[in-house]
């Protein structure tokens, strides 16, 4: 069976594409990603990066308030069990993603919980190989695979992954090893502040290790870091080595000053990386044109067209600039409309 449109990815861009293409009677098929240990470690499980965050305070339509009654009847019960306790802060990332997924399902979207591992864009219909080995055919494809957290690439960081080194405070922050102990967050952007702020609920102190003398984070987030008595920013500092042992995992960090001087050791039981993201475009094996930074290249201003006619891209996999939930959802909507018009023009 040849699909009209296959959507790869299950973040805001993927679900917005699905909602719009389902309502346009394109019967979209979404590959939401496989649930594997490899994807968990890489931060590429279904529902994307928002499922790894806490409160989402800037997604229009979700002001602070108690959403529990709404969530209780909007989301299927088996999905609700996975959610955080009701919050007065508005929607959490996982809640927002479950709401989007549910909305796509409500309009008839079909979902397969596998990755797409290879693509053939030389034929029409296109052929996509899934992680279960099956090949799927589709006239149009929307790539919305998002981005994943970066690591520094230190051998010691790799050694202690899962044993104190993490890139997701929400996933791992509540573990006993992090409670009432000093922790480190590397980075100076919004994600670093968000991680540090979240961890400060559990930790005794959170050191933010930042390589410059000024945060990259937005003003409101930077103020949040400065106002939090448990967060201590270590300016002009880089992480040289994660210290630890086989029995305890992470026990400390060795820090270098960018201004010279001796290295400093801080005792910490956890190190959280928040140093930006890499787009999840490797599975395309360069069969779409990429930018210098390896994001999918949008080939026409204000359109979601890619270098292959009939393949559209949406969200963080193509956007290294805005990278917000709302812009990802917006470009997902655009991709669905672009795909719908392209299919109609081709008579498909
Ligand atoms: P980001 O804004 O790119 O910040 C990355 C941080 O990591 C920067 O401070 C950078 O330092 C540092 N860094 C990068 N490579 C490094 C290296 N090799 N060694 C040491 N430090 C390194 O990424 P982000 O914080 O993940 O944010 C991504 C996007 O999501 C942004 O658009 C952000 O606004 C958005 N976001 C928003 C919210 C929110 O509004 N609540 C929350 C999270 C994310 P330099 O500053 O020196 O470059």
Coordinates of C-alpha atoms and ligand atoms in Angstrom, one line a residue:
X1 CA 0.0 0.0 0.0
X2 CA 1.3 3.4 -0.9
X3 CA 0.7 6.2 1.7
X4 CA -0.1 9.7 0.7
X5 CA 2.1 11.1 3.4
X6 CA 4.5 9.6 6.0
X7 CA 5.6 11.8 8.8
X8 CA 8.9 10.9 10.5
X9 CA 9.1 12.3 14.1
X10 CA 6.9 12.9 17.1
X11 CA 7.6 16.3 18.5
X12 CA 5.5 19.4 18.0
X13 CA 6.4 19.5 14.3
X14 CA 5.4 15.9 13.7
X15 CA 2.1 16.1 15.5
X16 CA 1.1 19.5 14.0
X17 CA 1.9 17.9 10.5
X18 CA -0.2 14.9 11.5
X19 CA -3.2 17.0 12.7
X20 CA -3.3 19.1 9.6
X21 CA -2.7 16.3 7.1
X22 CA -5.3 14.1 8.9
X23 CA -7.9 16.9 8.7
X24 CA -7.0 17.2 5.0
X25 CA -7.9 13.5 4.5
X26 CA -4.4 12.5 3.7
X27 CA -4.5 9.7 6.3
X28 CA -1.0 10.3 7.6
X29 CA 1.2 7.6 9.0
X30 CA 3.6 8.8 11.7
X31 CA 6.8 7.0 12.7
X32 CA 7.1 8.2 16.3
X33 CA 10.4 6.5 16.9
X34 CA 11.4 3.3 18.6
X35 CA 11.5 2.7 22.3
X36 CA 15.0 1.4 22.7
X37 CA 17.9 1.9 25.2
X38 CA 19.9 3.4 22.4
X39 CA 17.3 6.0 21.8
X40 CA 16.9 6.6 25.5
X41 CA 20.6 7.3 25.9
X42 CA 20.6 9.5 22.8
X43 CA 17.5 11.5 24.0
X44 CA 15.6 10.4 20.9
X45 CA 12.6 8.5 22.3
X46 CA 9.1 9.2 21.0
X47 CA 7.6 12.6 21.8
X48 CA 11.0 14.3 21.4
X49 CA 12.8 16.9 23.5
X50 CA 9.7 18.4 25.1
X51 CA 9.0 15.1 26.7
X52 CA 12.3 15.7 28.5
X53 CA 11.5 19.1 29.9
X54 CA 9.4 20.4 32.9
X55 CA 6.9 23.2 32.7
X56 CA 6.3 24.8 29.3
X57 CA 5.6 28.4 30.2
X58 CA 5.8 30.0 26.7
X59 CA 3.5 27.8 24.6
X60 CA 0.5 30.0 23.8
X61 CA -2.8 28.7 25.1
X62 CA -1.4 27.1 28.3
X63 CA -1.2 29.9 30.9
X64 CA -0.4 28.8 34.5
X65 CA -3.3 27.0 36.0
X66 CA -4.5 23.6 37.1
X67 CA -5.0 21.5 34.0
X68 CA -5.7 18.2 35.7
X69 CA -9.5 18.2 34.9
X70 CA -8.8 18.9 31.3
X71 CA -6.0 16.3 31.0
X72 CA -8.2 13.7 32.7
X73 CA -10.7 13.8 29.9
X74 CA -8.5 14.8 27.0
X75 CA -5.9 12.1 27.3
X76 CA -6.3 8.3 27.3
X77 CA -5.9 6.8 30.7
X78 CA -3.0 4.6 29.9
X79 CA -1.1 7.7 28.8
X80 CA -2.1 9.7 31.8
X81 CA -0.4 7.3 34.2
X82 CA 2.9 8.3 32.8
X83 CA 2.5 12.0 33.6
X84 CA 3.7 14.1 36.4
X85 CA 1.3 14.9 39.3
X86 CA -1.0 17.9 38.5
X87 CA 0.9 21.1 38.4
X88 CA -0.2 24.7 38.9
X89 CA 2.4 25.9 36.4
X90 CA 0.4 25.1 33.3
X91 CA 1.2 22.2 30.9
X92 CA 4.4 20.2 31.4
X93 CA 6.4 19.2 28.3
X94 CA 5.2 15.5 28.5
X95 CA 1.6 16.6 28.9
X96 CA 1.8 19.0 26.0
X97 CA 3.2 16.2 23.8
X98 CA 0.6 13.7 24.9
X99 CA -2.1 16.3 24.1
X100 CA -0.7 16.8 20.6
X101 CA -0.4 13.1 20.0
X102 CA -4.0 12.5 21.2
X103 CA -5.2 15.3 18.9
X104 CA -3.5 13.7 15.9
X105 CA -5.0 10.3 16.9
X106 CA -8.5 11.8 17.2
X107 CA -8.4 12.8 13.6
X108 CA -7.4 9.3 12.4
X109 CA -3.6 9.5 12.4
X110 CA -1.9 6.0 12.4
X111 CA 1.2 5.6 14.4
X112 CA 4.1 3.2 14.2
X113 CA 6.5 3.1 17.2
X114 CA 9.7 2.5 15.1
X115 CA 12.5 4.6 13.7
X116 CA 13.0 5.2 10.0
X117 CA 16.6 4.0 9.4
X118 CA 17.0 4.5 5.7
X119 CA 15.3 6.5 2.9
X120 CA 15.2 6.1 -0.9
X121 CA 14.1 9.4 -2.5
X122 CA 15.2 8.3 -6.0
X123 CA 11.9 6.6 -6.8
X124 CA 8.3 7.8 -6.7
X125 CA 6.7 6.7 -4.5
X126 CA 9.5 7.1 -2.0
X127 CA 10.7 4.1 0.0
X128 CA 11.4 4.3 3.7
X129 CA 13.0 1.4 5.7
X130 CA 11.9 1.2 9.3
X131 CA 13.8 -0.3 12.3
X132 CA 11.6 -3.4 12.1
X133 CA 13.1 -4.1 8.7
X134 CA 9.8 -3.3 6.8
X135 CA 9.7 -1.0 3.8
X136 CA 7.0 1.6 3.6
X137 CA 6.1 3.6 0.4
X138 CA 4.7 7.1 0.3
X139 CA 4.2 9.8 -2.2
X140 CA 5.1 12.6 0.2
X141 CA 7.3 12.6 3.3
X142 CA 7.6 15.1 6.1
X143 CA 10.8 14.9 8.1
X144 CA 10.3 16.2 11.6
X145 CA 12.9 14.3 13.6
X146 CA 14.1 17.2 15.8
X147 CA 17.4 17.5 17.5
X148 CA 19.2 15.8 20.4
X149 CA 21.4 17.1 23.3
X150 CA 25.1 17.4 22.7
X151 CA 27.8 16.0 24.8
X152 CA 31.4 17.4 25.1
X153 CA 33.0 14.2 23.9
X154 CA 35.3 13.7 26.9
X155 CA 36.2 10.0 27.5
X156 CA 35.4 10.4 31.2
X157 CA 32.0 11.8 30.3
X158 CA 31.3 8.7 28.2
X159 CA 32.5 6.5 30.9
X160 CA 30.1 7.8 33.5
X161 CA 27.0 8.2 31.3
X162 CA 24.1 6.8 33.2
X163 CA 26.3 6.7 36.3
X164 CA 26.0 10.4 37.1
X165 CA 26.4 12.0 33.7
X166 CA 23.2 12.9 32.0
X167 CA 21.7 15.4 29.5
X168 CA 18.2 15.3 31.0
X169 CA 17.6 16.6 34.5
X170 CA 13.9 15.8 34.2
X171 CA 14.6 12.1 33.4
X172 CA 17.3 11.5 36.0
X173 CA 17.3 14.4 38.5
X174 CA 15.2 12.7 41.1
X175 CA 17.4 9.7 41.4
X176 CA 18.7 9.2 45.0
X177 CA 22.3 9.8 44.0
X178 CA 21.5 13.4 43.2
X179 CA 19.5 14.2 46.3
X180 CA 20.9 16.8 48.7
X181 CA 24.3 16.6 47.0
X182 CA 26.2 19.2 44.9
X183 CA 25.6 18.8 41.1
X184 CA 27.1 20.4 38.0
X185 CA 25.3 21.7 34.9
X186 CA 27.5 22.5 31.8
X187 CA 26.3 25.4 29.6
X188 CA 25.0 28.9 29.8
X189 CA 21.8 28.9 27.6
X190 CA 18.1 28.5 28.4
X191 CA 18.4 24.8 28.7
X192 CA 21.3 25.0 31.2
X193 CA 19.2 27.4 33.4
X194 CA 16.2 25.2 33.1
X195 CA 18.2 22.1 34.1
X196 CA 19.9 24.0 37.0
X197 CA 16.7 25.4 38.3
X198 CA 15.0 22.0 38.2
X199 CA 17.9 20.2 39.8
X200 CA 18.0 22.9 42.6
X201 CA 14.8 21.3 43.9
X202 CA 16.8 18.2 44.8
X203 CA 20.5 19.2 45.0
X204 CA 22.3 21.0 47.8
X205 CA 24.1 23.3 45.3
X206 CA 24.1 23.4 41.5
X207 CA 27.3 24.7 39.9
X208 CA 26.6 26.1 36.4
X209 CA 29.8 25.7 34.5
X210 CA 29.9 28.3 31.8
X211 CA 32.8 29.0 29.4
X212 CA 32.1 32.8 29.2
X213 CA 31.4 35.7 31.5
X214 CA 27.9 36.2 30.3
X215 CA 24.9 33.8 30.0
X216 CA 23.4 33.1 26.6
X217 CA 20.1 32.4 28.3
X218 CA 17.2 34.8 27.7
X219 CA 16.9 37.6 30.3
X220 CA 14.0 36.0 32.2
X221 CA 15.8 32.7 32.4
X222 CA 19.2 34.3 33.4
X223 CA 17.4 36.2 36.2
X224 CA 15.9 32.9 37.4
X225 CA 19.5 31.5 37.7
X226 CA 20.8 34.6 39.5
X227 CA 17.9 34.7 41.9
X228 CA 18.2 31.0 42.9
X229 CA 20.3 30.8 46.0
X230 CA 21.2 27.2 45.3
X231 CA 22.7 28.0 41.8
X232 CA 26.3 29.2 41.7
X233 CA 27.6 30.2 38.2
X234 CA 31.2 29.4 37.7
X235 CA 32.2 31.9 35.0
X236 CA 34.9 31.4 32.4
X237 CA 35.2 27.8 33.3
X238 CA 35.2 24.6 31.3
X239 CA 34.8 21.0 32.3
X240 CA 38.1 19.2 31.8
X241 CA 37.3 15.8 33.3
X242 CA 34.5 14.0 35.0
X243 CA 36.0 12.3 38.1
X244 CA 34.7 9.1 39.6
X245 CA 35.2 5.5 40.3
X246 CA 33.6 2.1 39.4
X247 CA 31.8 1.8 42.7
X248 CA 30.2 5.3 43.1
X249 CA 30.1 6.6 39.5
X250 CA 30.6 10.4 39.4
X251 CA 32.3 11.9 42.4
X252 CA 33.5 15.2 41.1
X253 CA 34.6 17.4 38.2
X254 CA 38.0 18.9 37.3
X255 CA 37.5 22.4 36.0
X256 CA 39.7 24.6 33.9
X257 CA 39.7 28.4 33.9
X258 CA 39.6 30.0 30.5
X259 CA 41.6 32.8 32.0
X260 CA 44.5 30.5 33.1
X261 CA 45.4 29.4 36.6
X262 CA 45.4 26.0 38.2
X263 CA 42.5 23.5 37.7
X264 CA 39.9 23.3 40.4
X265 CA 38.2 20.2 41.6
X266 CA 34.6 20.3 42.8
X267 CA 32.8 17.4 44.5
X268 CA 29.6 16.6 42.7
X269 CA 27.6 13.4 42.3
X270 CA 26.1 14.4 38.9
X271 CA 27.0 16.3 35.8
X272 CA 24.2 17.4 33.4
X273 CA 25.2 18.5 29.9
X274 CA 23.2 21.5 28.4
X275 CA 25.5 22.6 25.6
X276 CA 23.2 22.7 22.7
X277 CA 21.8 20.3 20.2
X278 CA 22.5 18.3 17.0
X279 CA 19.8 17.7 14.4
X280 CA 18.6 14.1 14.0
X281 CA 19.4 14.0 10.3
X282 CA 22.0 11.3 10.1
X283 CA 19.5 8.6 9.1
X284 CA 19.0 10.6 5.8
X285 CA 22.6 9.7 4.8
X286 CA 22.9 13.0 2.9
X287 CA 20.0 12.1 0.6
X288 CA 18.6 15.6 1.4
X289 CA 20.8 18.7 1.1
X290 CA 22.0 19.9 4.6
X291 CA 23.3 23.2 5.8
X292 CA 26.8 23.7 7.1
X293 CA 25.6 22.8 10.6
X294 CA 24.0 19.6 9.3
X295 CA 20.4 20.8 9.5
X296 CA 18.1 20.0 6.6
X297 CA 18.2 22.8 4.2
X298 CA 14.9 24.5 3.4
X299 CA 15.4 25.4 -0.3
X300 CA 12.7 28.1 -0.7
X301 CA 12.1 31.1 1.6
X302 CA 8.9 30.7 3.8
X303 CA 8.3 27.1 2.5
X304 CA 9.2 23.8 4.0
X305 CA 10.5 22.4 0.7
X306 CA 13.7 20.4 0.7
X307 CA 16.2 19.5 -2.1
X308 CA 13.9 16.6 -3.0
X309 CA 10.5 17.5 -4.5
X310 CA 7.8 15.9 -2.4
X311 CA 9.9 15.7 0.8
X312 CA 9.2 18.5 3.3
X313 CA 11.0 19.3 6.6
X314 CA 9.7 20.8 9.8
X315 CA 10.9 21.8 13.2
X316 CA 14.3 21.6 14.8
X317 CA 15.8 19.2 12.3
X318 CA 15.7 22.1 9.8
X319 CA 15.8 25.1 12.2
X320 CA 19.0 26.0 13.9
X321 CA 17.7 29.5 14.7
X322 CA 14.3 29.6 16.5
X323 CA 14.2 26.1 18.0
X324 CA 11.0 26.7 20.0
X325 CA 8.0 24.3 20.5
X326 CA 5.7 26.9 18.9
X327 CA 7.9 27.5 15.8
X328 CA 8.3 23.7 15.4
X329 CA 4.5 23.3 15.5
X330 CA 4.1 26.2 13.1
X331 CA 6.5 24.7 10.6
X332 CA 4.8 21.3 11.0
X333 CA 1.5 22.9 10.0
X334 CA 3.3 24.6 7.0
X335 CA 4.8 21.2 5.9
X336 CA 1.4 19.5 6.0
X337 CA -0.1 22.3 3.9
X338 CA 2.9 22.2 1.5
X339 CA 2.5 18.4 1.2
X340 CA -1.2 18.6 0.6
X341 CA -0.8 21.2 -2.2
X342 CA 2.1 19.3 -3.8
X343 CA 0.0 16.1 -3.8
X344 CA -3.0 17.9 -5.3
X345 CA -0.8 19.5 -8.0
X346 CA 0.6 16.1 -8.9
X347 CA -2.9 14.5 -8.9
X348 CA -1.7 12.0 -6.2
Ligands
LIG1 P1 22.1 27.3 23.3 O1 21.2 28.4 23.4 O2 22.8 27.0 22.0 O3 23.1 27.3 24.5 C1 24.2 26.4 24.5 C2 25.1 26.7 25.7 O4 26.1 25.8 25.8 C3 25.8 28.1 25.4 O5 25.8 28.8 26.7 C4 27.2 27.7 25.0 O6 28.2 28.6 25.4 C5 27.4 26.4 25.7 N1 28.3 25.5 24.9 C6 28.1 25.1 23.6 N2 29.1 24.2 23.3 C7 29.9 24.2 24.3 C8 31.1 23.5 24.6 N3 31.7 22.7 23.6 N4 31.7 23.7 25.8 C9 31.2 24.5 26.7 N5 30.0 25.1 26.6 C10 29.4 25.0 25.4 O7 21.3 25.9 23.5 P2 20.0 25.6 24.6 O8 20.3 26.3 25.9 O9 19.8 24.1 24.5 O10 18.8 26.3 23.9 C11 18.4 25.9 22.5 C12 17.2 26.7 22.1 O11 16.0 26.2 22.9 C13 17.3 28.2 22.3 O12 16.7 28.8 21.3 C14 16.6 28.4 23.6 O13 16.0 29.7 23.7 C15 15.5 27.3 23.6 N6 15.1 27.0 24.9 C16 14.1 27.8 25.6 C17 13.7 27.5 26.8 C18 12.7 28.4 27.5 O14 12.4 29.4 27.0 N7 12.3 28.0 28.7 C19 14.3 26.4 27.5 C20 15.2 25.6 26.9 C21 15.6 25.9 25.6 P3 28.3 30.1 24.7 O15 27.1 30.8 25.3 O16 29.6 30.5 25.1 O17 28.1 29.9 23.2

